[in-house]
PDB file of C-alpha atoms in Angstrom:
ATOM      1  CA  MET A   1       3.123   7.380   2.147  1.00  0.00           C
ATOM      2  CA  SER A   2       0.432   5.413   3.526  1.00  0.00           C
ATOM      3  CA  TYR A   3      -0.869   2.999   0.800  1.00  0.00           C
ATOM      4  CA  LYS A   4      -4.372   1.604   0.548  1.00  0.00           C
ATOM      5  CA  ILE A   5      -4.513  -2.098   0.340  1.00  0.00           C
ATOM      6  CA  MET A   6      -7.448  -4.385  -0.305  1.00  0.00           C
ATOM      7  CA  ILE A   7      -8.009  -7.866   1.166  1.00  0.00           C
ATOM      8  CA  VAL A   8     -10.620 -10.141  -0.126  1.00  0.00           C
ATOM      9  CA  ASP A   9     -11.493 -13.455   1.264  1.00  0.00           C
ATOM     10  CA  ASP A  10     -15.017 -15.099   2.005  1.00  0.00           C
ATOM     11  CA  GLU A  11     -13.818 -16.294   5.428  1.00  0.00           C
ATOM     12  CA  PRO A  12     -14.138 -13.657   8.194  1.00  0.00           C
ATOM     13  CA  ALA A  13     -11.504 -14.944  10.359  1.00  0.00           C
ATOM     14  CA  ASN A  14      -9.252 -14.420   7.528  1.00  0.00           C
ATOM     15  CA  LEU A  15     -10.220 -10.927   6.733  1.00  0.00           C
ATOM     16  CA  ARG A  16      -9.906  -9.943  10.651  1.00  0.00           C
ATOM     17  CA  THR A  17      -6.330 -11.464  10.937  1.00  0.00           C
ATOM     18  CA  MET A  18      -5.127  -9.692   7.820  1.00  0.00           C
ATOM     19  CA  GLU A  19      -6.742  -6.349   8.853  1.00  0.00           C
ATOM     20  CA  ARG A  20      -4.962  -6.694  12.168  1.00  0.00           C
ATOM     21  CA  LEU A  21      -1.839  -7.423  10.517  1.00  0.00           C
ATOM     22  CA  PHE A  22      -1.620  -4.357   8.230  1.00  0.00           C
ATOM     23  CA  ARG A  23      -3.868  -1.833   9.833  1.00  0.00           C
ATOM     24  CA  ARG A  24      -0.958  -0.009  11.597  1.00  0.00           C
ATOM     25  CA  ASP A  25       1.160   0.462   8.307  1.00  0.00           C
ATOM     26  CA  TYR A  26      -1.515   0.960   5.778  1.00  0.00           C
ATOM     27  CA  GLN A  27      -5.101   1.926   5.222  1.00  0.00           C
ATOM     28  CA  VAL A  28      -7.013  -1.571   4.669  1.00  0.00           C
ATOM     29  CA  VAL A  29     -10.318  -1.995   3.052  1.00  0.00           C
ATOM     30  CA  THR A  30     -11.824  -5.502   3.181  1.00  0.00           C
ATOM     31  CA  ALA A  31     -14.294  -7.418   0.980  1.00  0.00           C
ATOM     32  CA  ASN A  32     -15.883 -10.645   1.411  1.00  0.00           C
ATOM     33  CA  SER A  33     -16.546 -11.376  -2.135  1.00  0.00           C
ATOM     34  CA  GLY A  34     -15.193 -10.388  -5.601  1.00  0.00           C
ATOM     35  CA  ALA A  35     -18.381  -8.696  -6.514  1.00  0.00           C
ATOM     36  CA  GLU A  36     -17.861  -6.593  -3.231  1.00  0.00           C
ATOM     37  CA  ALA A  37     -14.318  -5.930  -4.118  1.00  0.00           C
ATOM     38  CA  LEU A  38     -15.241  -4.520  -7.633  1.00  0.00           C
ATOM     39  CA  GLN A  39     -17.579  -1.978  -5.937  1.00  0.00           C
ATOM     40  CA  LEU A  40     -15.156  -1.121  -3.434  1.00  0.00           C
ATOM     41  CA  LEU A  41     -12.422  -0.485  -6.057  1.00  0.00           C
ATOM     42  CA  ASP A  42     -14.812   2.068  -8.012  1.00  0.00           C
ATOM     43  CA  ARG A  43     -14.479   4.087  -4.726  1.00  0.00           C
ATOM     44  CA  HIS A  44     -10.763   3.422  -3.324  1.00  0.00           C
ATOM     45  CA  ASP A  45      -7.435   3.797  -4.952  1.00  0.00           C
ATOM     46  CA  VAL A  46      -5.921   0.779  -4.038  1.00  0.00           C
ATOM     47  CA  ALA A  47      -2.316   0.049  -4.475  1.00  0.00           C
ATOM     48  CA  LEU A  48      -2.051  -3.637  -3.564  1.00  0.00           C
ATOM     49  CA  ILE A  49      -5.240  -6.321  -3.517  1.00  0.00           C
ATOM     50  CA  ILE A  50      -4.600  -9.657  -1.653  1.00  0.00           C
ATOM     51  CA  SER A  51      -7.472 -12.051  -2.781  1.00  0.00           C
ATOM     52  CA  ASP A  52      -8.068 -15.412  -1.768  1.00  0.00           C
ATOM     53  CA  GLN A  53      -8.430 -17.930  -4.803  1.00  0.00           C
ATOM     54  CA  ARG A  54     -11.405 -20.105  -3.786  1.00  0.00           C
ATOM     55  CA  MET A  55     -14.444 -18.040  -3.044  1.00  0.00           C
ATOM     56  CA  PRO A  56     -18.210 -18.531  -3.805  1.00  0.00           C
ATOM     57  CA  SER A  57     -19.194 -16.954  -7.030  1.00  0.00           C
ATOM     58  CA  MET A  58     -16.145 -15.660  -8.367  1.00  0.00           C
ATOM     59  CA  THR A  59     -12.529 -17.079  -8.022  1.00  0.00           C
ATOM     60  CA  GLY A  60      -9.789 -14.841  -7.202  1.00  0.00           C
ATOM     61  CA  ILE A  61      -8.277 -15.120 -10.776  1.00  0.00           C
ATOM     62  CA  ASP A  62     -11.589 -14.031 -12.000  1.00  0.00           C
ATOM     63  CA  LEU A  63     -11.363 -11.013  -9.824  1.00  0.00           C
ATOM     64  CA  LEU A  64      -8.070 -10.044 -10.743  1.00  0.00           C
ATOM     65  CA  LYS A  65      -8.674 -10.223 -14.288  1.00  0.00           C
ATOM     66  CA  ARG A  66     -11.667  -7.871 -13.751  1.00  0.00           C
ATOM     67  CA  THR A  67      -9.687  -5.537 -11.800  1.00  0.00           C
ATOM     68  CA  VAL A  68      -6.989  -4.943 -14.502  1.00  0.00           C
ATOM     69  CA  SER A  69      -9.684  -2.366 -16.323  1.00  0.00           C
ATOM     70  CA  VAL A  70     -10.357  -0.489 -13.258  1.00  0.00           C
ATOM     71  CA  ARG A  71      -6.904  -0.203 -11.422  1.00  0.00           C
ATOM     72  CA  PRO A  72      -4.173  -1.569 -14.088  1.00  0.00           C
ATOM     73  CA  GLN A  73      -1.228  -0.592 -11.966  1.00  0.00           C
ATOM     74  CA  MET A  74      -2.489  -2.240  -8.809  1.00  0.00           C
ATOM     75  CA  VAL A  75      -0.303  -5.069  -7.455  1.00  0.00           C
ATOM     76  CA  LYS A  76      -2.024  -8.461  -7.118  1.00  0.00           C
ATOM     77  CA  ILE A  77      -1.107 -11.202  -4.505  1.00  0.00           C
ATOM     78  CA  LEU A  78      -3.028 -14.437  -4.952  1.00  0.00           C
ATOM     79  CA  LEU A  79      -3.687 -16.477  -1.496  1.00  0.00           C
ATOM     80  CA  THR A  80      -5.001 -19.979  -1.328  1.00  0.00           C
ATOM     81  CA  GLY A  81      -5.576 -22.689   0.996  1.00  0.00           C
ATOM     82  CA  TYR A  82      -5.502 -25.329  -1.655  1.00  0.00           C
ATOM     83  CA  THR A  83      -2.497 -26.321  -3.877  1.00  0.00           C
ATOM     84  CA  ASP A  84      -4.379 -25.482  -7.069  1.00  0.00           C
ATOM     85  CA  VAL A  85      -1.589 -26.033  -9.748  1.00  0.00           C
ATOM     86  CA  GLY A  86      -3.972 -25.075 -12.681  1.00  0.00           C
ATOM     87  CA  ALA A  87      -4.582 -21.995 -10.961  1.00  0.00           C
ATOM     88  CA  LEU A  88      -1.062 -21.113 -10.166  1.00  0.00           C
ATOM     89  CA  ILE A  89      -0.055 -21.757 -13.649  1.00  0.00           C
ATOM     90  CA  GLU A  90      -2.765 -19.505 -15.021  1.00  0.00           C
ATOM     91  CA  ALA A  91      -2.009 -16.711 -12.639  1.00  0.00           C
ATOM     92  CA  ILE A  92       1.635 -16.495 -13.395  1.00  0.00           C
ATOM     93  CA  ASN A  93       1.173 -17.221 -17.199  1.00  0.00           C
ATOM     94  CA  THR A  94      -1.282 -14.267 -17.484  1.00  0.00           C
ATOM     95  CA  GLY A  95       1.017 -12.073 -15.451  1.00  0.00           C
ATOM     96  CA  LEU A  96      -1.965 -11.335 -13.203  1.00  0.00           C
ATOM     97  CA  VAL A  97      -0.222 -11.894 -10.003  1.00  0.00           C
ATOM     98  CA  TYR A  98       2.862 -10.328  -8.363  1.00  0.00           C
ATOM     99  CA  ARG A  99       2.918 -13.420  -5.932  1.00  0.00           C
ATOM    100  CA  TYR A 100       1.069 -16.605  -5.165  1.00  0.00           C
ATOM    101  CA  LEU A 101       1.069 -17.520  -1.404  1.00  0.00           C
ATOM    102  CA  THR A 102      -0.459 -20.468   0.341  1.00  0.00           C
ATOM    103  CA  LYS A 103      -2.516 -20.712   3.445  1.00  0.00           C
ATOM    104  CA  PRO A 104      -1.683 -20.863   6.399  1.00  0.00           C
ATOM    105  CA  TRP A 105       0.904 -18.080   5.744  1.00  0.00           C
ATOM    106  CA  ASN A 106       3.844 -16.666   8.114  1.00  0.00           C
ATOM    107  CA  ASN A 107       2.694 -13.342   9.244  1.00  0.00           C
ATOM    108  CA  GLU A 108       6.320 -11.906   8.763  1.00  0.00           C
ATOM    109  CA  ASP A 109       6.647 -13.498   5.286  1.00  0.00           C
ATOM    110  CA  LEU A 110       3.337 -11.878   4.441  1.00  0.00           C
ATOM    111  CA  ARG A 111       4.567  -8.388   5.701  1.00  0.00           C
ATOM    112  CA  VAL A 112       7.804  -8.713   3.648  1.00  0.00           C
ATOM    113  CA  THR A 113       5.909  -9.646   0.552  1.00  0.00           C
ATOM    114  CA  VAL A 114       3.515  -6.976   0.946  1.00  0.00           C
ATOM    115  CA  SER A 115       6.378  -4.428   1.558  1.00  0.00           C
ATOM    116  CA  ARG A 116       8.152  -5.563  -1.506  1.00  0.00           C
ATOM    117  CA  ALA A 117       4.941  -5.516  -3.750  1.00  0.00           C
ATOM    118  CA  LEU A 118       4.328  -1.909  -2.783  1.00  0.00           C
ATOM    119  CA  GLU A 119       7.768  -1.141  -4.099  1.00  0.00           C
ATOM    120  CA  HIS A 120       6.954  -2.839  -7.426  1.00  0.00           C
ATOM    121  CA  TYR A 121       3.891  -0.540  -7.208  1.00  0.00           C
ATOM    122  CA  GLU A 122       5.925   2.395  -7.039  1.00  0.00           C
ATOM    123  CA  THR A 123       8.153   1.341  -9.676  1.00  0.00           C
ATOM    124  CA  ILE A 124       4.952   0.843 -12.027  1.00  0.00           C
ATOM    125  CA  LYS A 125       3.650   4.073 -11.143  1.00  0.00           C
ATOM    126  CA  SER A 126       6.919   5.681 -11.903  1.00  0.00           C
ATOM    127  CA  GLY A 127       7.209   3.972 -15.379  1.00  0.00           C
ATOM    128  CA  GLN A 128       3.711   5.169 -16.020  1.00  0.00           C
ATOM    129  CA  LEU A 129       4.358   8.592 -15.177  1.00  0.00           C
ATOM    130  CA  LEU A 130       7.445   8.626 -17.235  1.00  0.00           C
ATOM    131  CA  GLU A 131       5.897   7.230 -20.241  1.00  0.00           C
ATOM    132  CA  MET A 132       3.116   9.979 -19.905  1.00  0.00           C
ATOM    133  CA  ASP A 133       6.078  12.641 -19.754  1.00  0.00           C
ATOM    134  CA  ASN A 134       7.918  11.187 -22.751  1.00  0.00           C
ATOM    135  CA  GLN A 135       4.276  11.244 -24.765  1.00  0.00           C
ATOM    136  CA  ARG A 136       4.111  14.879 -24.157  1.00  0.00           C
ATOM    137  CA  LEU A 137       7.553  15.794 -24.919  1.00  0.00           C
ATOM    138  CA  ARG A 138       7.228  13.842 -28.250  1.00  0.00           C
ATOM    139  CA  THR A 139       4.000  15.598 -28.828  1.00  0.00           C
ATOM    140  CA  ARG A 140       5.689  18.889 -28.233  1.00  0.00           C
ATOM    141  CA  LEU A 141       9.082  17.881 -30.115  1.00  0.00           C
ATOM    142  CA  LYS A 142       6.603  16.937 -33.412  1.00  0.00           C
ATOM    143  CA  GLU A 143       4.738  20.318 -33.085  1.00  0.00           C
ATOM    144  CA  ILE A 144       8.215  22.017 -33.208  1.00  0.00           C
ATOM    145  CA  GLY A 145       9.362  20.044 -35.983  1.00  0.00           C
ATOM    146  CA  ASP A 146       6.188  20.874 -38.007  1.00  0.00           C
ATOM    147  CA  LEU A 147       6.801  24.657 -37.129  1.00  0.00           C
ATOM    148  CA  VAL A 148      10.373  24.514 -38.727  1.00  0.00           C
ATOM    149  CA  SER A 149       9.384  22.690 -41.582  1.00  0.00           C
ATOM    150  CA  GLU A 150       6.738  25.296 -42.392  1.00  0.00           C
ATOM    151  CA  GLY A 151       9.156  28.010 -42.058  1.00  0.00           C
ATOM    152  CA  LEU A 152      11.607  26.056 -44.616  1.00  0.00           C
ATOM    153  CA  GLU A 153       8.937  25.456 -46.965  1.00  0.00           C
ATOM    154  CA  GLN A 154       8.390  29.243 -47.455  1.00  0.00           C
ATOM    155  CA  PRO A 155      10.571  30.691 -50.190  1.00  0.00           C
ATOM    156  CA  VAL A 156      13.386  32.935 -49.125  1.00  0.00           C
ATOM    157  CA  MET A 157      13.596  36.411 -50.655  1.00  0.00           C
ATOM    158  CA  VAL A 158      16.983  37.273 -52.081  1.00  0.00           C
ATOM    159  CA  SER A 159      17.714  40.803 -52.997  1.00  0.00           C
ATOM    160  CA  SER A 160      20.304  41.707 -55.357  1.00  0.00           C
ATOM    161  CA  LYS A 161      20.550  45.201 -54.188  1.00  0.00           C
ATOM    162  CA  LYS A 162      23.631  46.145 -52.263  1.00  0.00           C
ATOM    163  CA  GLU A 163      22.562  47.246 -48.669  1.00  0.00           C
ATOM    164  CA  THR A 164      23.272  50.612 -47.447  1.00  0.00           C
ATOM    165  CA  PRO A 165      22.050  51.773 -44.008  1.00  0.00           C
ATOM    166  CA  GLU A 166      19.227  53.374 -45.640  1.00  0.00           C
ATOM    167  CA  THR A 167      18.027  49.782 -46.971  1.00  0.00           C
ATOM    168  CA  ASN A 168      19.078  47.810 -43.908  1.00  0.00           C
ATOM    169  CA  VAL A 169      15.645  47.040 -42.074  1.00  0.00           C
ATOM    170  CA  THR A 170      15.465  45.294 -38.955  1.00  0.00           C
ATOM    171  CA  PRO A 171      13.863  41.744 -38.776  1.00  0.00           C
ATOM    172  CA  GLU A 172       9.995  41.561 -37.810  1.00  0.00           C
ATOM    173  CA  PRO A 173       9.068  40.537 -34.484  1.00  0.00           C
ATOM    174  CA  GLU A 174       7.363  37.441 -36.054  1.00  0.00           C
ATOM    175  CA  MET A 175      10.871  36.261 -37.287  1.00  0.00           C
ATOM    176  CA  TYR A 176      12.173  36.414 -33.464  1.00  0.00           C
ATOM    177  CA  GLU A 177       9.044  34.246 -32.639  1.00  0.00           C
ATOM    178  CA  LEU A 178      10.072  31.435 -34.924  1.00  0.00           C
ATOM    179  CA  LEU A 179      13.618  31.619 -33.847  1.00  0.00           C
ATOM    180  CA  GLY A 180      12.867  32.022 -30.243  1.00  0.00           C
TER     181      GLY A 180
END
């Protein structure tokens, strides 16, 4: 499966470098600002985003917070050239990022991180699909339970007559549907 990943950085050289690093294995979408990234996310089903932290107008954390409503299952990696302890703590504590990486990065480490992040994406996606199936089954089970309850609430007719072949009547087809 070919995943679509987005790279967001205000430095064109970084965008080109990461695009070259990933374009053989993934569909790569690039944006040079948080605003552009948000516009692109409306049009692209992105599995993973790698965003620089320090960008003009919108920080990486601000961008990642805003992406949650658009692509909640998307895995997020934050990249920065500065040791910004406050940003790191905020990103981790809010559960926004899968991983926090520093510039300059090691290409092989970044490849491995992206590969593992996409495995994490598959796990999240599978969990969401299972939850949707469970919800559908819970709804159906409740419907069946309601039908059974309705059937039990109706009075049962008991006859004191002794059944003979002439009075023995086969059940109505509706009874088979309820039992069915």
